[in-house]
Amino acid sequence: MNVPHYWYNINVDLPKPLPPPIDPYEGDSRIALLMRIMPSELLDQEFTALRYVPIPEEVRELYARMGRPTPLREAVGLERALGNGVRIYYKFEGALPTGSHKLNTAIPQVYYAIRDGAKEVVTETGAGQWGLAVSLAAALLGVKATIFMTRNSYMNKKQRVLFMRVYGADVYPSPSEVTKYGIEALRSRPDHPGSLGLAITEAIEFTLMGEGRKYIPGSVLGFVVLHQTVIGQEVLQQLPEEPDLVVGCVGGGSNFSGFSFPMMGMKLRGEGFEKTRFLAVESTAAPKLTKGRYTYDFPDTGGLLPMIKMLTLGHDYVPPPTHAAGLRYHGAAPSLSLLIKEGYVETRAYEQEEVLRAARLFARTEGIIPAPESAHAIKAVIDEARRMPKGSVIVFNLSGHGLLDPDAYEHEVV
Amino acid sequence: MGIRKPGLGTYITATYPDKESFPRVVECLVKHSDFLEVGIPTVNPKYDGPAIRRTHFQSSMKGLEAVMVGGYGEVPTILMGYVEDYVDKLPMVAQVAQEVNAVSVLFPDLIFEYLDLVDEYVKVMRSYGLMPSFFISSNTPHRIITRLVKYDPLFIYLGLYAATGIRLPLYIERNVREVRRLIGDVFLVAGFAINNPDMVRVVINAGADAVVVGTALLDKIHDQERCGEFLKWLRGGLQ
């Protein structure tokens, strides 16, 4: 099997159109700002009319060098432990060098930034999976990376911070003392744990502070979802049977969407997967899918980006610290939000403790210690498998391993 | 009343810059356009870019009354408003459109946020002797675009960018070609950030039947001569 030649754009197959991004009525145009901060090709991909977007050969080559296609495995050990004859498959994105799916979009985003003449890429990160992926992509492609990492994660996930620096990145805790927004946040709350929304704002401000910088986001926006569909495109080739249930966890929505949208697209076009249910799983720490409003909101706390219509808890939402820090974002990708609103994707929220118990069962039966974020999907898979009839088939995205999340396991499981 | 192709359309918000000079602005636009789009001033022009938004905010009147200030008879006229303001008042909008001799009413938010209202919109337009027209973006779902074709619209309007007047680095030719492939022979209008003949040429060569200019006109409408020269210059792109 080869690395796919195309990413899949679900926007052109959605049951309803995505409402366009809009500017608020006060201040400068945020849509116009996008041109200054983001690589141009990414903006084109955000608004493309194509269903299939070609993956540049250089990107395909790097995908292959980094280990794509990733394996799709049957979770035989977990199946035996559950013992009710439900077959469970998982796509193992943790097999990539930085341990998560994030490299799938970090590589093309850095590639496009360089094509626009960037010497430095700037971004935010929650748990650090995205920051680590950007650090590696920047190292591979030969540019500098600067990462704003939510302060709570920065303090607790020291290995990821260390490895970002090994790859050559500069890493700041957010709120930081290098941007206006960061300084203001620290002044108002010295123990501020940080939020992804605030880290985005800091990354954008930092991008605008210097020459030759491009800002690249880790989730939510359409082109990020687009790049992640390399996962689902592979799954279409790898799955030996049509599943009854497709499961993934949701922070901003890129892993769930990238994994499931090629299957969902076939369902929407009437080309298969008619019986398949889709289940998006989130953390109760940021329950936008189950408790959020479908409305226009800013993707970032400071309101520097255009408003997008999505399921959201509000851009100033500050979630409680949890070990699944990657799931603490206030909103969800517009395409995923629309599919949830229209009833094509089911949702569920889990507490941290029950999720980590599921993670332990998976580790002991499959050998892989899952990332706390991915363990939300595992918890849902276990719950669903126990209810489904013998012979049912589940496939889920194991979006990352947890070998860089010892803090989660140290406090909750051991 | 059909629209000439390749055609150049112009957009202006009714009663901008003020009630008194608006008819003179229309006079210039009508003279140099193949069709006219007249915006119904609203307090919530959500999809518009900063320049067109200002025209809504500065228009001396708001709502349907404003479009009755001008006379637009010499070229096909399309009213343009946000359906959000008229969800329960579509017949009223159609009646005003009929009174000012408009041929259609275009609602940019109809497909995005009020898709369930499309059948009703078409029915009301037809019952007042008007033709439906639809606004889409480059990533509007293909099945929805092909469904719109079945309503036999006056035109489908493709917004080339995310908001009026804001040009992004998009491959607009590819997007126009893709939409043309989906809609067959239906009249295709493209707009947003059209401001020079080369761009007009690119969009027309890619498959659009007409383009609309709005934001780029705003600093010229006060001067009939500048306004006319600018539109003649733009028309060069239609050749």
GROMACS .gro file of N, CA and C in nm, chain A residues 101 106 167 185 288 379 414:
model
   21
  101HIS      N    1  -0.099   1.189   1.542
  101HIS     CA    2  -0.141   1.220   1.405
  101HIS      C    3  -0.100   1.360   1.360
  106ALA      N    4   0.136   1.904   1.009
  106ALA     CA    5   0.256   1.986   1.035
  106ALA      C    6   0.346   1.988   0.911
  167TYR      N    7   1.450   1.904   1.887
  167TYR     CA    8   1.429   1.928   1.742
  167TYR      C    9   1.470   2.071   1.702
  185ALA      N   10  -0.264   3.867   3.048
  185ALA     CA   11  -0.327   3.751   3.112
  185ALA      C   12  -0.258   3.719   3.244
  288LYS      N   13  -1.786   2.099   2.435
  288LYS     CA   14  -1.855   2.180   2.334
  288LYS      C   15  -1.948   2.097   2.246
  379LYS      N   16  -1.239   0.444   2.562
  379LYS     CA   17  -1.349   0.430   2.659
  379LYS      C   18  -1.482   0.411   2.586
  414VAL      N   19  -0.159   0.450   3.843
  414VAL     CA   20  -0.066   0.364   3.919
  414VAL      C   21  -0.106   0.360   4.065
   0.00000   0.00000   0.00000
